[in-house]
Coordinates of C-alpha atoms in Angstrom, one line a residue:
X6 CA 94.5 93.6 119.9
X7 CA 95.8 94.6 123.4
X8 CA 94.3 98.0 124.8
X9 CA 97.1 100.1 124.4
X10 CA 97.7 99.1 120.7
X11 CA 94.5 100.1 119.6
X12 CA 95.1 103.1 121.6
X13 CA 98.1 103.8 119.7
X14 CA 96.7 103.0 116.5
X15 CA 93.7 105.2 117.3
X16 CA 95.7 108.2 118.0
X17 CA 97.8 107.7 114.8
X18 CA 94.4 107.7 112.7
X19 CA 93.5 110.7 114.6
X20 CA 96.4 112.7 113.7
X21 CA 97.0 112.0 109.9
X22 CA 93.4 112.2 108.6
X23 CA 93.3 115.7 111.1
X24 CA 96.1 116.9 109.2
X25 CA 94.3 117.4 106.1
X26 CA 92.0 120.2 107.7
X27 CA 94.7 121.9 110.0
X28 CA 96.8 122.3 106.9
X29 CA 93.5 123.8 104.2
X30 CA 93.6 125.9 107.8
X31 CA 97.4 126.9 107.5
X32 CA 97.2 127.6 103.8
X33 CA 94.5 130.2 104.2
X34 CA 97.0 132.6 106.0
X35 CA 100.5 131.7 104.1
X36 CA 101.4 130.4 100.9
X37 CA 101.5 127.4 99.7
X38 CA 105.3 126.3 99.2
X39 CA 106.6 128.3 102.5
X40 CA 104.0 126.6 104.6
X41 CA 104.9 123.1 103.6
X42 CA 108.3 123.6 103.7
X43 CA 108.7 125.1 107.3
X44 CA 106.2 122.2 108.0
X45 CA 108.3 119.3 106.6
X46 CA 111.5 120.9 108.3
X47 CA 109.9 121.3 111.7
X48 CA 108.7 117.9 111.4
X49 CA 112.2 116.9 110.0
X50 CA 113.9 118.7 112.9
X51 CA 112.4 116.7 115.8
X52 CA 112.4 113.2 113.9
X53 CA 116.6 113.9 113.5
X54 CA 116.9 114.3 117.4
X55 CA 115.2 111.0 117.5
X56 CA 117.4 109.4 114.7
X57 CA 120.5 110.7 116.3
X58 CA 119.3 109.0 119.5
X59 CA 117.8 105.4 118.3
X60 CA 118.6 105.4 114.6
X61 CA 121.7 103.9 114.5
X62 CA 124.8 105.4 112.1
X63 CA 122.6 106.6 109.0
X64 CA 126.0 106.0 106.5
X65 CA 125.2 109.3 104.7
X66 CA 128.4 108.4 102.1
X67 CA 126.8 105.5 101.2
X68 CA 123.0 106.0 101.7
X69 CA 123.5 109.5 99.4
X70 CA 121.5 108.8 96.5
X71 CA 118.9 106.8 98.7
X72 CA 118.5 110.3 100.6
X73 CA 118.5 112.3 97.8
X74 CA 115.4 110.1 95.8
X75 CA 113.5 109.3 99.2
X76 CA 113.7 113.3 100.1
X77 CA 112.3 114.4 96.4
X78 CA 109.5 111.8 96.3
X79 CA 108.8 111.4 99.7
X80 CA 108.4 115.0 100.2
X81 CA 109.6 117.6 97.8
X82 CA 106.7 116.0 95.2
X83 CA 104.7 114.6 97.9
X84 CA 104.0 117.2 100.1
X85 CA 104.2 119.6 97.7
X86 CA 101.5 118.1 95.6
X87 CA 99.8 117.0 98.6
X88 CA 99.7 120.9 100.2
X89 CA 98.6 122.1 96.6
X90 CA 95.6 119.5 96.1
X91 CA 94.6 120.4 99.9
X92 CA 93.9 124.2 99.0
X93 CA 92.8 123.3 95.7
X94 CA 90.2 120.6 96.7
X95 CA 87.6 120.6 100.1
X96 CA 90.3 118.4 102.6
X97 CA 88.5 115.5 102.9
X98 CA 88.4 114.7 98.9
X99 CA 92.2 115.5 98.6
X100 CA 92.5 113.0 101.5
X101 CA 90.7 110.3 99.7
X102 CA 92.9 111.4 96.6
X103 CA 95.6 110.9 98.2
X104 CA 95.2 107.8 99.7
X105 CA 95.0 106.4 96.5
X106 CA 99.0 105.1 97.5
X107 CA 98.0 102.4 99.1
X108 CA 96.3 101.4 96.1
X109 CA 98.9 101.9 93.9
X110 CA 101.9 100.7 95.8
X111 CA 99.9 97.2 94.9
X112 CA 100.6 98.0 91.2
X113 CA 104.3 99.0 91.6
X114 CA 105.2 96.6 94.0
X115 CA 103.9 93.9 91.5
X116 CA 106.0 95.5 88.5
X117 CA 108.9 96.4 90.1
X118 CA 109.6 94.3 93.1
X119 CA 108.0 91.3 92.1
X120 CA 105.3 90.5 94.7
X121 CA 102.1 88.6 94.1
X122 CA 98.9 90.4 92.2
X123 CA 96.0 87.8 93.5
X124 CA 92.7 88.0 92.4
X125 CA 91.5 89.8 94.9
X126 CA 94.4 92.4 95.0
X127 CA 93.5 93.1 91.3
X128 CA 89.9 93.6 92.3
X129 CA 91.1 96.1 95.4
X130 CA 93.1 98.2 92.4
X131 CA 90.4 98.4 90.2
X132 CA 87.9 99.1 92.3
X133 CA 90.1 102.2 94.0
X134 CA 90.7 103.5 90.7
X135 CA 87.2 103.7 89.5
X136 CA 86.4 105.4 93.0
X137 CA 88.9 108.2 92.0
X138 CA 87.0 108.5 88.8
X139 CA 84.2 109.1 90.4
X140 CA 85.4 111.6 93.3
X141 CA 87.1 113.2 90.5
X142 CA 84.0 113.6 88.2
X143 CA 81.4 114.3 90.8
X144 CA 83.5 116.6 92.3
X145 CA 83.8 118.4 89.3
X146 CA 80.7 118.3 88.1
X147 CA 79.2 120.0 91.8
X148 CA 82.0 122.2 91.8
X149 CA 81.7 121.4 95.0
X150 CA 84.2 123.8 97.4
X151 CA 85.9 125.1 94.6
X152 CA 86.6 121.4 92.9
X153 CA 89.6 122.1 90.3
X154 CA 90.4 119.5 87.7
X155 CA 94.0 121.1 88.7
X156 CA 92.8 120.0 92.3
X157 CA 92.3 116.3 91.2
X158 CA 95.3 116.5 89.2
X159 CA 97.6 117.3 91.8
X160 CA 96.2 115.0 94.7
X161 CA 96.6 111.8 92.0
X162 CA 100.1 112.9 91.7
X163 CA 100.5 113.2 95.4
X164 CA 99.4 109.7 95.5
X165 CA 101.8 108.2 92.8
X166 CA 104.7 110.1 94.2
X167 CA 104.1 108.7 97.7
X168 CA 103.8 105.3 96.3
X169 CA 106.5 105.7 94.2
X170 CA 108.8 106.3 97.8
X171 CA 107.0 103.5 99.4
X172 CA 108.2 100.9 96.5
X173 CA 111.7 103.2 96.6
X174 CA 112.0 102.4 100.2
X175 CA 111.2 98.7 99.9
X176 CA 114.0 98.0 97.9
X177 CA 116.7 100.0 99.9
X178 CA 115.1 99.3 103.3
X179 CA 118.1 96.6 104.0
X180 CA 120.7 99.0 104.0
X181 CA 118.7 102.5 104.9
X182 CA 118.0 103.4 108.4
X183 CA 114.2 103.7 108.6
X184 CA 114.1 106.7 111.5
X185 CA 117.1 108.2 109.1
X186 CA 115.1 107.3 106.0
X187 CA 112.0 109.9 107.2
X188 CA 114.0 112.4 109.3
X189 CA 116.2 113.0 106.6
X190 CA 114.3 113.2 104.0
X191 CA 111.7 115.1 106.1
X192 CA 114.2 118.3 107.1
X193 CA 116.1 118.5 103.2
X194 CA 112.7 118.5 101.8
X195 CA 111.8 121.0 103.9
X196 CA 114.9 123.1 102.9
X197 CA 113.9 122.4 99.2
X198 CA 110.5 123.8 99.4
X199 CA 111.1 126.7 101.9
X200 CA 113.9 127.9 99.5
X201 CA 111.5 127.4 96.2
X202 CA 109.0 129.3 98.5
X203 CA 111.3 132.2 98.9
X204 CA 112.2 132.3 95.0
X205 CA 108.3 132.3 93.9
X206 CA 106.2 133.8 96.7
X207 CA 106.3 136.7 99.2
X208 CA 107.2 136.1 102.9
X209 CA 104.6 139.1 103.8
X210 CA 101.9 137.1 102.5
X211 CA 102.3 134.8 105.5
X212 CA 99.4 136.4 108.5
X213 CA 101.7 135.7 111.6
X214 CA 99.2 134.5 114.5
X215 CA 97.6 132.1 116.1
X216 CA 96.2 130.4 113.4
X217 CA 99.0 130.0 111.1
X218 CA 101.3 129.0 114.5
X219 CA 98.3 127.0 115.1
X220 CA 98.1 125.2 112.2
X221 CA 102.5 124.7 111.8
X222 CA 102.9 123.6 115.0
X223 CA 99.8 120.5 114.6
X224 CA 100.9 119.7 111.0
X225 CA 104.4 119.3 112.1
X226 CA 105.1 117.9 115.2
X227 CA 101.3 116.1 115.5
X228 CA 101.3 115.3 112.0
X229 CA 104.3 114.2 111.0
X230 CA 106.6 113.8 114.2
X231 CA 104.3 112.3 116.5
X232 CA 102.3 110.3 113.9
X233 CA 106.2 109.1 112.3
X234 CA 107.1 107.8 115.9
X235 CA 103.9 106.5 116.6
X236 CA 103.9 104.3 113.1
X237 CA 107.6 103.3 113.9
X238 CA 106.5 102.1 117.6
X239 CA 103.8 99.8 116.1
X240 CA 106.0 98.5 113.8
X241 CA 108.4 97.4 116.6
X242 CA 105.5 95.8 117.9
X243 CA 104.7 93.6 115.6
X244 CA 101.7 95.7 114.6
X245 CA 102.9 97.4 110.8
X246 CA 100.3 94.5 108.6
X247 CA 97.7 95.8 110.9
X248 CA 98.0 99.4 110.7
X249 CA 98.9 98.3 106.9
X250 CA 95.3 96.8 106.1
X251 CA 93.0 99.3 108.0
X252 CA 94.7 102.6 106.6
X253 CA 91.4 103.4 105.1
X254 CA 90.4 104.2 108.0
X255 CA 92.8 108.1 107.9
X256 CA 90.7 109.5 104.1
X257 CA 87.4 108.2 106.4
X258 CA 88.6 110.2 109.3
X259 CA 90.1 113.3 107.1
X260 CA 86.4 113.3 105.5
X261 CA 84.5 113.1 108.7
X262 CA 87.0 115.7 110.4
X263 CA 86.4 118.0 106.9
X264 CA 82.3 118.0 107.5
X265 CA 82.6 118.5 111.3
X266 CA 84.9 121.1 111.8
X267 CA 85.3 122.7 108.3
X268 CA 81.8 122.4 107.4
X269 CA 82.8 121.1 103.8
X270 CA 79.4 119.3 102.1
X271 CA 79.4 115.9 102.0
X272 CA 78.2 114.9 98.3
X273 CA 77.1 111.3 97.0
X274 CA 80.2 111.1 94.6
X275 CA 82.6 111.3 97.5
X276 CA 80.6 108.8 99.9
X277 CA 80.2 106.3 97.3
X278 CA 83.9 107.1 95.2
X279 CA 85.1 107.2 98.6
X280 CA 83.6 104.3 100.0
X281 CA 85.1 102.0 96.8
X282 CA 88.4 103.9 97.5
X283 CA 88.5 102.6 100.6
X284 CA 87.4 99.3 100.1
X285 CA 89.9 99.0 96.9
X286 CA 92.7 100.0 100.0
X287 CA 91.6 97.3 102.1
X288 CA 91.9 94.5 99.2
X289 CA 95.7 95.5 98.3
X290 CA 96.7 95.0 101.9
X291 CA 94.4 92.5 103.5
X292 CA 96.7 89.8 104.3
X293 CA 96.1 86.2 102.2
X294 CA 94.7 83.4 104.4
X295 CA 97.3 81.3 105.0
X296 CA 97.4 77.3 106.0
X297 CA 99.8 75.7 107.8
X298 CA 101.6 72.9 105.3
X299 CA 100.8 69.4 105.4
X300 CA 103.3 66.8 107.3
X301 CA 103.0 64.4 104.4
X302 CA 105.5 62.3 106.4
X303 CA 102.6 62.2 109.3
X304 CA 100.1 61.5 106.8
X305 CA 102.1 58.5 105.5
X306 CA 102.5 57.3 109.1
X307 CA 98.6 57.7 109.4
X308 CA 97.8 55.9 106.2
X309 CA 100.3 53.2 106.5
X310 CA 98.9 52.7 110.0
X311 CA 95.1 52.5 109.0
X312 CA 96.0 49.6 107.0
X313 CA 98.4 47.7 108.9
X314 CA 95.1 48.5 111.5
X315 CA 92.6 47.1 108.2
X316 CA 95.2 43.7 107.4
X317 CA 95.1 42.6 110.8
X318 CA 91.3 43.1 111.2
X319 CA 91.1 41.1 108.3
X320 CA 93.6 38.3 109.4
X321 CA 91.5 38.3 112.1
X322 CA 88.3 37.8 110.7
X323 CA 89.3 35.3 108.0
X324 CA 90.6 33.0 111.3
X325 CA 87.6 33.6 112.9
X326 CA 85.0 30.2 112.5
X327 CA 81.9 30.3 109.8

């Protein structure tokens, strides 16, 4: 992997598993729904600028329902299951909850678009689901930084929602824009929520500072703009299978950013559920080994050449005296 690659896909690491702690951050000074839907609009804002610029002619007339299901799964459910299993749950397990997608994009993917469930994807699924189990149940069990069962509950459904845009995406991808396909859905969403955040909670709850500025202005333009352009240079690289297989690596660096600078404990059930989560994430994407095909015409040539090679070693033998 050249240098500036793995640089790349270091600082996209960096910035989603950090997200998961600057937003628990964010959510301690505003509430829920109005932070993650002036998040997802910021966010939304800047990646339309980029559209507008590199995205091509996003066909809104025809692309409308595409927009309308990839903005309420991709991020009115999404984010706003994600941003309530984040306050609910210590960051780092709602990261490793969430991140179940990978996991089960392998499952939908198989049902719905038809791709290939090998052995060992099967074994990547089922070992990620039983390492939800047992986040799940040792985290309830400690009650370990306020575990909720609601907590657990709303991260699994953040996952399935997210995987349920992924497999939406994949079979619309041929006709939808991808910069168009995030920055639009990005900035509606973020309409939808911020508007169901004015209907259901108070706008003077929010603590104007630096913290809360803080924390919007890293969750949005780090986390979602920068990280969004980021994925979408890699991919233009070559490098999306890569980034694809090792995306374990953002729940490992959510946990580790969690106990470092949040202080949340680090319990056995979330190091050993974890560490099956993100082995089961590695399984569904690892890519098969592949051979190259046989030239059977070559290895006709070859055969019918060793014995053309064998008859006239023999014709030369048998005239050969006793």
């Amino acid at each position: 992997m050249r240098r500036d690659v793995l640089l790349a896909f270091g600082v996209l690491i960096a910035l989603w598993g950090s997200s998961f702690a600057v937003v628990k951050v964010g959510l301690e000074v505003s509430p829920p729904l109005l932070f993650a839907g002036l998040r997802a609009m910021v966010g939304g804002a800047v990646m339309l600028l980029v559209a507008r610029m590199f995205g091509g002619k996003p066909n809104f007339r025809r692309n409308a329902g595409a927009f309308v299901a990839l903005t309420l799964l991709n991020v009115v459910f999404f984010i706003g299951f994600q941003t309530f299993a984040i306050m609910s749950l210590p960051s780092g397990l709602a990261a490793v909850l969430v991140y179940l997608q990978p996991v089960l994009v392998g499952l939908l993917a198989w049902r719905f678009l038809g791709e290939g469930l090998s052995g060992v994807k099967v074994s990547g699924l089922l070992l990620g689901f039983f390492g939800i189990a047992v986040v799940s149940l040792g985290g309830l069990a400690s009650g370990v930084g306020g575990t909720t069962a609601s907590g657990v509950l709303f991260g699994v459904l953040s996952a399935f929602f997210w995987a349920c845009g992924t497999v939406y995406f994949k079979r619309v991808q041929d006709r939808v824009s991808p910069l168009w396909s995030v920055a639009v859905p990005f900035f509606a969403g973020g309409v939808m929520l911020s508007l169901l955040g004015l209907l259901t909670e108070s706008v003077s709850d929010v603590e104007l500072g630096a913290v809360y500025l803080g924390s919007l202005a890293y969750s949005s333009l780090a986390g979602i703009s920068a990280s969004w352009l980021i994925w979408f240079a890699l991919v233009g690289a070559g490098e999306a299978s890569r980034v694809s297989a090792y995306i374990f690596a953002v729940p490992l660096s959510a946990v580790v950013v969690g106990v470092v600078v949040l202080g949340e404990e680090l319990h056995a059930s979330l190091v050993f559920g974890g560490a099956l989560v993100l082995l089961g994430i590695y399984l569904v994407n690892r890519s098969p080994v592949t051979r190259p095909p046989v030239d059977r015409s070559r290895v006709n040539r070859s055969a019918l050449s060793d014995k053309l090679s064998a008859d006239r070693e023999r014709d030369r033998k048998s005239e050969e005296p006793w």
